[in-house]
Amino acid sequence: MTSPIAGVIVLAAGQGKRMKSTLPKVLHEVCGRPMLLRVLDAVAALESPRTIVVLGHGHEQVRPLLPPACVVALQSEQRGTGHALLCAADDVPAGSLLVLPGDTPLITDQALLKLAREHQASAADATILTMDLDDPTGYGRMVRSADGSVSRIVEHRDATSAELDIHEVNSGIYVVPAPLIFDVLRRTGTDNDQGEIYLTDAVASLIKRGCSVSTSLIEDPSLAMGVNSAEQLALAEVLMSRRGDCHSDAQKRHR
């Protein structure tokens, strides 16, 4: 069966200053296995014909650990998630692309397969993996039109009081169309406080172009948890131990 995902792009270029370590963030281990390799374990189930890993800080340390089939794209300057995706533009095939961060070690193959299948079934141009959180503080809110369709993603700091009451949030994991997404990103501005190109802005541009954007709600929000600090790394280890996924790591470590 042909995979509904033409290519996978893992964004793994971040330095991870909050980790307070010289080790590249994605090489920090959860239950004895680097975060990035855990993400690659999960995406392997999609059987996509191409997987691209966008590296930046410490790429010399990360590259030797990648599976041989992975293609590496370099982001020499950190200019946002949208810019990171653009760095992989020359290496991806046309079709639906799964884009996800390399610091989400708890993501599972089942969650990604569900996202891919729901994207395919919806026939949407793009699909966003969303979460329903009791406390959505800090996350981008999913703003919907009266008919229930996605209108835009508003960042927490830019949200109105009404938008802050929205509990459905963006996980940072997407299925997007190529090559259209790259054309959109090249036209996306950097008019924000960081001067960066955000993938969320590109989603808004897709909607303005009349593209259909659907969502796939993840049942367990912890699966999409990003790790940005030593405290979150410790929490990820606890959560992974609780779900019993540490026992097979000895075999994976020797792959």
Tab-separated table of C-alpha atoms in Angstrom:
chain	number	residue	atom	x	y	z
A	1	MET	CA	0.000	0.000	0.000
A	2	THR	CA	1.352	3.407	-1.008
A	3	SER	CA	1.977	5.758	1.909
A	4	PRO	CA	-0.296	8.827	2.020
A	5	ILE	CA	2.790	10.790	3.085
A	6	ALA	CA	5.193	11.602	0.254
A	7	GLY	CA	7.886	12.881	2.583
A	8	VAL	CA	8.673	13.500	6.242
A	9	ILE	CA	10.554	16.566	7.444
A	10	VAL	CA	11.862	16.534	11.003
A	11	LEU	CA	12.863	19.965	12.299
A	12	ALA	CA	15.901	19.390	14.507
A	13	ALA	CA	18.076	22.480	14.113
A	14	GLY	CA	17.397	24.168	17.449
A	15	GLN	CA	20.160	24.824	19.904
A	16	GLY	CA	18.043	24.300	23.003
A	17	LYS	CA	19.566	26.982	25.213
A	18	ARG	CA	17.099	26.213	28.017
A	19	MET	CA	18.625	22.741	28.326
A	20	LYS	CA	21.765	24.442	29.700
A	21	SER	CA	23.989	21.909	27.973
A	22	THR	CA	26.517	21.898	25.155
A	23	LEU	CA	24.872	18.778	23.734
A	24	PRO	CA	22.478	19.474	20.824
A	25	LYS	CA	18.968	19.413	22.229
A	26	VAL	CA	17.716	16.530	20.084
A	27	LEU	CA	20.527	14.278	21.333
A	28	HIS	CA	19.368	14.435	24.938
A	29	GLU	CA	18.114	11.007	25.872
A	30	VAL	CA	14.772	9.777	27.120
A	31	CYS	CA	15.021	6.296	28.609
A	32	GLY	CA	18.485	5.920	27.119
A	33	ARG	CA	17.637	6.895	23.526
A	34	PRO	CA	18.157	10.334	21.912
A	35	MET	CA	14.932	12.288	21.404
A	36	LEU	CA	15.474	12.641	17.662
A	37	LEU	CA	15.876	8.896	17.166
A	38	ARG	CA	12.640	8.311	19.041
A	39	VAL	CA	10.869	10.645	16.621
A	40	LEU	CA	12.434	8.826	13.664
A	41	ASP	CA	11.306	5.493	15.143
A	42	ALA	CA	7.726	6.796	15.132
A	43	VAL	CA	7.749	8.183	11.580
A	44	ALA	CA	9.192	4.965	10.184
A	45	ALA	CA	5.746	3.381	10.479
A	46	LEU	CA	4.441	5.743	7.796
A	47	GLU	CA	6.725	4.050	5.241
A	48	SER	CA	7.225	7.378	3.510
A	49	PRO	CA	9.687	7.181	0.615
A	50	ARG	CA	11.785	10.068	1.954
A	51	THR	CA	12.716	11.422	5.384
A	52	ILE	CA	14.600	14.707	5.667
A	53	VAL	CA	16.099	15.916	8.928
A	54	VAL	CA	16.819	19.642	9.166
A	55	LEU	CA	19.903	20.140	11.309
A	56	GLY	CA	21.671	23.239	12.552
A	57	HIS	CA	23.454	23.623	15.860
A	58	GLY	CA	25.763	20.687	16.496
A	59	HIS	CA	24.938	18.999	13.201
A	60	GLU	CA	28.365	17.348	13.188
A	61	GLN	CA	27.357	15.451	16.337
A	62	VAL	CA	23.864	14.565	15.167
A	63	ARG	CA	24.500	13.437	11.590
A	64	PRO	CA	26.493	10.243	12.407
A	65	LEU	CA	23.621	8.913	14.519
A	66	LEU	CA	20.960	9.202	11.818
A	67	PRO	CA	19.690	6.147	9.940
A	68	PRO	CA	21.472	5.818	6.568
A	69	ALA	CA	18.306	6.516	4.561
A	70	CYS	CA	17.779	9.952	6.111
A	71	VAL	CA	18.563	13.013	4.029
A	72	VAL	CA	20.113	15.965	5.867
A	73	ALA	CA	19.292	19.608	5.177
A	74	LEU	CA	21.191	22.333	7.013
A	75	GLN	CA	19.713	25.470	8.558
A	76	SER	CA	22.799	27.562	9.168
A	77	GLU	CA	20.844	30.477	10.619
A	78	GLN	CA	17.915	30.037	13.005
A	79	ARG	CA	15.083	32.038	11.448
A	80	GLY	CA	11.972	30.187	12.548
A	81	THR	CA	10.069	27.000	11.788
A	82	GLY	CA	9.002	28.194	8.361
A	83	HIS	CA	12.582	28.990	7.413
A	84	ALA	CA	13.687	25.568	8.678
A	85	LEU	CA	11.137	23.923	6.391
A	86	LEU	CA	12.342	26.026	3.469
A	87	CYS	CA	15.846	24.679	4.014
A	88	ALA	CA	14.540	21.243	2.984
A	89	ALA	CA	12.743	22.471	-0.153
A	90	ASP	CA	15.272	21.030	-2.603
A	91	ASP	CA	15.066	17.537	-1.140
A	92	VAL	CA	11.337	16.830	-0.920
A	93	PRO	CA	9.019	15.186	-3.445
A	94	ALA	CA	5.660	16.600	-4.477
A	95	GLY	CA	2.726	15.496	-2.353
A	96	SER	CA	1.692	15.557	1.282
A	97	LEU	CA	4.527	16.283	3.700
A	98	LEU	CA	4.508	15.436	7.394
A	99	VAL	CA	6.356	18.139	9.331
A	100	LEU	CA	7.165	17.636	13.003
A	101	PRO	CA	9.719	18.758	15.592
A	102	GLY	CA	12.642	16.572	16.564
A	103	ASP	CA	12.076	17.294	20.262
A	104	THR	CA	8.789	15.387	20.641
A	105	PRO	CA	10.098	12.033	21.932
A	106	LEU	CA	6.724	10.815	23.186
A	107	ILE	CA	5.035	10.852	19.777
A	108	THR	CA	3.957	7.383	18.643
A	109	ASP	CA	3.609	5.686	15.303
A	110	GLN	CA	-0.096	5.154	16.018
A	111	ALA	CA	-0.674	8.882	16.507
A	112	LEU	CA	1.119	9.730	13.272
A	113	LEU	CA	-0.667	7.010	11.325
A	114	LYS	CA	-4.001	8.361	12.570
A	115	LEU	CA	-3.013	11.856	11.436
A	116	ALA	CA	-1.960	10.599	7.995
A	117	ARG	CA	-5.134	8.549	7.508
A	118	GLU	CA	-7.423	11.370	8.618
A	119	HIS	CA	-5.609	13.784	6.310
A	120	GLN	CA	-6.066	11.386	3.412
A	121	ALA	CA	-9.739	10.768	4.229
A	122	SER	CA	-10.526	14.478	4.511
A	123	ALA	CA	-8.991	15.279	1.113
A	124	ALA	CA	-7.837	18.551	2.695
A	125	ASP	CA	-4.828	20.429	1.394
A	126	ALA	CA	-3.303	20.561	4.876
A	127	THR	CA	-4.039	19.036	8.268
A	128	ILE	CA	-2.952	20.237	11.699
A	129	LEU	CA	-2.548	17.883	14.638
A	130	THR	CA	-4.335	19.596	17.516
A	131	MET	CA	-4.691	19.057	21.259
A	132	ASP	CA	-7.470	19.880	23.708
A	133	LEU	CA	-5.812	21.213	26.874
A	134	ASP	CA	-7.305	22.117	30.234
A	135	ASP	CA	-4.614	24.776	30.519
A	136	PRO	CA	-3.666	26.025	27.029
A	137	THR	CA	-1.334	28.752	28.318
A	138	GLY	CA	1.499	29.419	25.897
A	139	TYR	CA	0.027	27.498	22.974
A	140	GLY	CA	-1.327	28.799	19.674
A	141	ARG	CA	-5.135	28.669	19.643
A	142	MET	CA	-7.117	27.143	16.786
A	143	VAL	CA	-9.581	29.832	15.694
A	144	ARG	CA	-12.532	28.546	13.696
A	145	SER	CA	-15.114	30.183	11.462
A	146	ALA	CA	-18.847	29.951	12.094
A	147	ASP	CA	-19.039	26.820	9.927
A	148	GLY	CA	-16.366	25.121	12.041
A	149	SER	CA	-13.572	25.374	9.495
A	150	VAL	CA	-10.097	26.509	10.552
A	151	SER	CA	-9.751	30.261	10.219
A	152	ARG	CA	-6.272	30.816	11.634
A	153	ILE	CA	-3.845	29.977	14.411
A	154	VAL	CA	-3.322	32.797	16.891
A	155	GLU	CA	-0.319	32.754	19.191
A	156	HIS	CA	-0.987	33.085	22.916
A	157	ARG	CA	0.672	36.491	23.166
A	158	ASP	CA	-1.467	37.856	20.300
A	159	ALA	CA	-4.792	36.333	21.366
A	160	THR	CA	-7.817	38.331	22.453
A	161	SER	CA	-9.555	37.471	25.718
A	162	ALA	CA	-12.131	35.443	23.793
A	163	GLU	CA	-9.420	33.568	21.904
A	164	LEU	CA	-7.603	32.812	25.152
A	165	ASP	CA	-10.671	30.827	26.203
A	166	ILE	CA	-10.123	28.406	23.304
A	167	HIS	CA	-8.757	25.069	24.524
A	168	GLU	CA	-8.007	23.479	21.157
A	169	VAL	CA	-4.366	24.281	20.402
A	170	ASN	CA	-1.750	23.700	17.755
A	171	SER	CA	0.660	20.824	18.476
A	172	GLY	CA	3.271	21.980	15.962
A	173	ILE	CA	2.806	18.852	13.840
A	174	TYR	CA	1.376	19.287	10.348
A	175	VAL	CA	0.662	17.667	7.024
A	176	VAL	CA	1.199	20.269	4.298
A	177	PRO	CA	1.176	20.238	0.478
A	178	ALA	CA	4.373	20.381	-1.573
A	179	PRO	CA	5.476	22.261	-3.562
A	180	LEU	CA	2.755	24.801	-2.688
A	181	ILE	CA	3.887	25.212	0.925
A	182	PHE	CA	7.324	26.375	-0.228
A	183	ASP	CA	5.868	29.003	-2.535
A	184	VAL	CA	3.750	30.247	0.365
A	185	LEU	CA	6.713	30.305	2.748
A	186	ARG	CA	8.840	32.309	0.321
A	187	ARG	CA	6.093	34.930	0.295
A	188	THR	CA	5.536	34.873	4.051
A	189	GLY	CA	6.853	37.943	5.816
A	190	THR	CA	8.856	38.296	8.994
A	191	ASP	CA	6.728	41.043	10.519
A	192	ASN	CA	6.906	39.746	14.085
A	193	ASP	CA	8.897	40.432	17.223
A	194	GLN	CA	11.442	37.731	16.381
A	195	GLY	CA	11.896	38.628	12.710
A	196	GLU	CA	11.366	34.979	11.785
A	197	ILE	CA	9.330	32.974	9.284
A	198	TYR	CA	6.654	31.029	11.137
A	199	LEU	CA	4.979	27.909	9.796
A	200	THR	CA	1.736	29.069	11.432
A	201	ASP	CA	1.752	32.163	9.197
A	202	ALA	CA	2.102	29.921	6.157
A	203	VAL	CA	-0.982	27.975	7.249
A	204	ALA	CA	-2.891	31.263	7.412
A	205	SER	CA	-1.680	32.060	3.891
A	206	LEU	CA	-2.914	28.683	2.633
A	207	ILE	CA	-6.361	29.478	4.012
A	208	LYS	CA	-6.348	32.916	2.366
A	209	ARG	CA	-5.556	31.212	-0.942
A	210	GLY	CA	-8.686	29.118	-0.561
A	211	CYS	CA	-6.941	25.912	0.451
A	212	SER	CA	-8.765	23.578	2.797
A	213	VAL	CA	-7.165	23.026	6.206
A	214	SER	CA	-8.477	20.287	8.471
A	215	THR	CA	-7.499	19.138	11.952
A	216	SER	CA	-6.811	15.826	13.640
A	217	LEU	CA	-7.285	15.794	17.400
A	218	ILE	CA	-4.734	13.750	19.313
A	219	GLU	CA	-6.367	11.796	22.126
A	220	ASP	CA	-3.438	12.044	24.548
A	221	PRO	CA	-1.869	15.542	24.461
A	222	SER	CA	1.259	14.324	26.250
A	223	LEU	CA	2.259	12.452	23.081
A	224	ALA	CA	2.951	15.758	21.329
A	225	MET	CA	4.786	17.343	24.246
A	226	GLY	CA	7.901	19.234	23.219
A	227	VAL	CA	11.009	19.057	25.374
A	228	ASN	CA	12.706	22.426	25.867
A	229	SER	CA	14.223	22.183	29.332
A	230	ALA	CA	15.817	19.733	31.746
A	231	GLU	CA	12.553	19.674	33.701
A	232	GLN	CA	10.542	18.711	30.625
A	233	LEU	CA	13.133	16.088	29.753
A	234	ALA	CA	12.688	14.529	33.183
A	235	LEU	CA	8.910	14.597	32.770
A	236	ALA	CA	9.172	12.900	29.364
A	237	GLU	CA	11.209	10.115	30.946
A	238	VAL	CA	8.590	9.627	33.651
A	239	LEU	CA	5.747	9.530	31.112
A	240	MET	CA	7.581	7.095	28.857
A	241	SER	CA	8.353	4.821	31.796
A	242	ARG	CA	4.698	4.855	32.834
A	243	ARG	CA	3.529	3.712	29.436
A	244	GLY	CA	6.113	0.895	29.443
A	245	ASP	CA	8.076	1.972	26.383
A	246	CYS	CA	11.532	1.795	27.933
A	247	HIS	CA	11.908	-1.976	27.893
A	248	SER	CA	12.705	-2.282	24.170
A	249	ASP	CA	15.358	0.406	24.074
A	250	ALA	CA	18.268	-1.981	24.344
A	251	GLN	CA	17.419	-3.434	20.932
A	252	LYS	CA	16.782	-0.005	19.359
A	253	ARG	CA	20.077	1.325	20.633
A	254	HIS	CA	21.926	-1.179	18.455
A	255	ARG	CA	20.126	-0.330	15.213
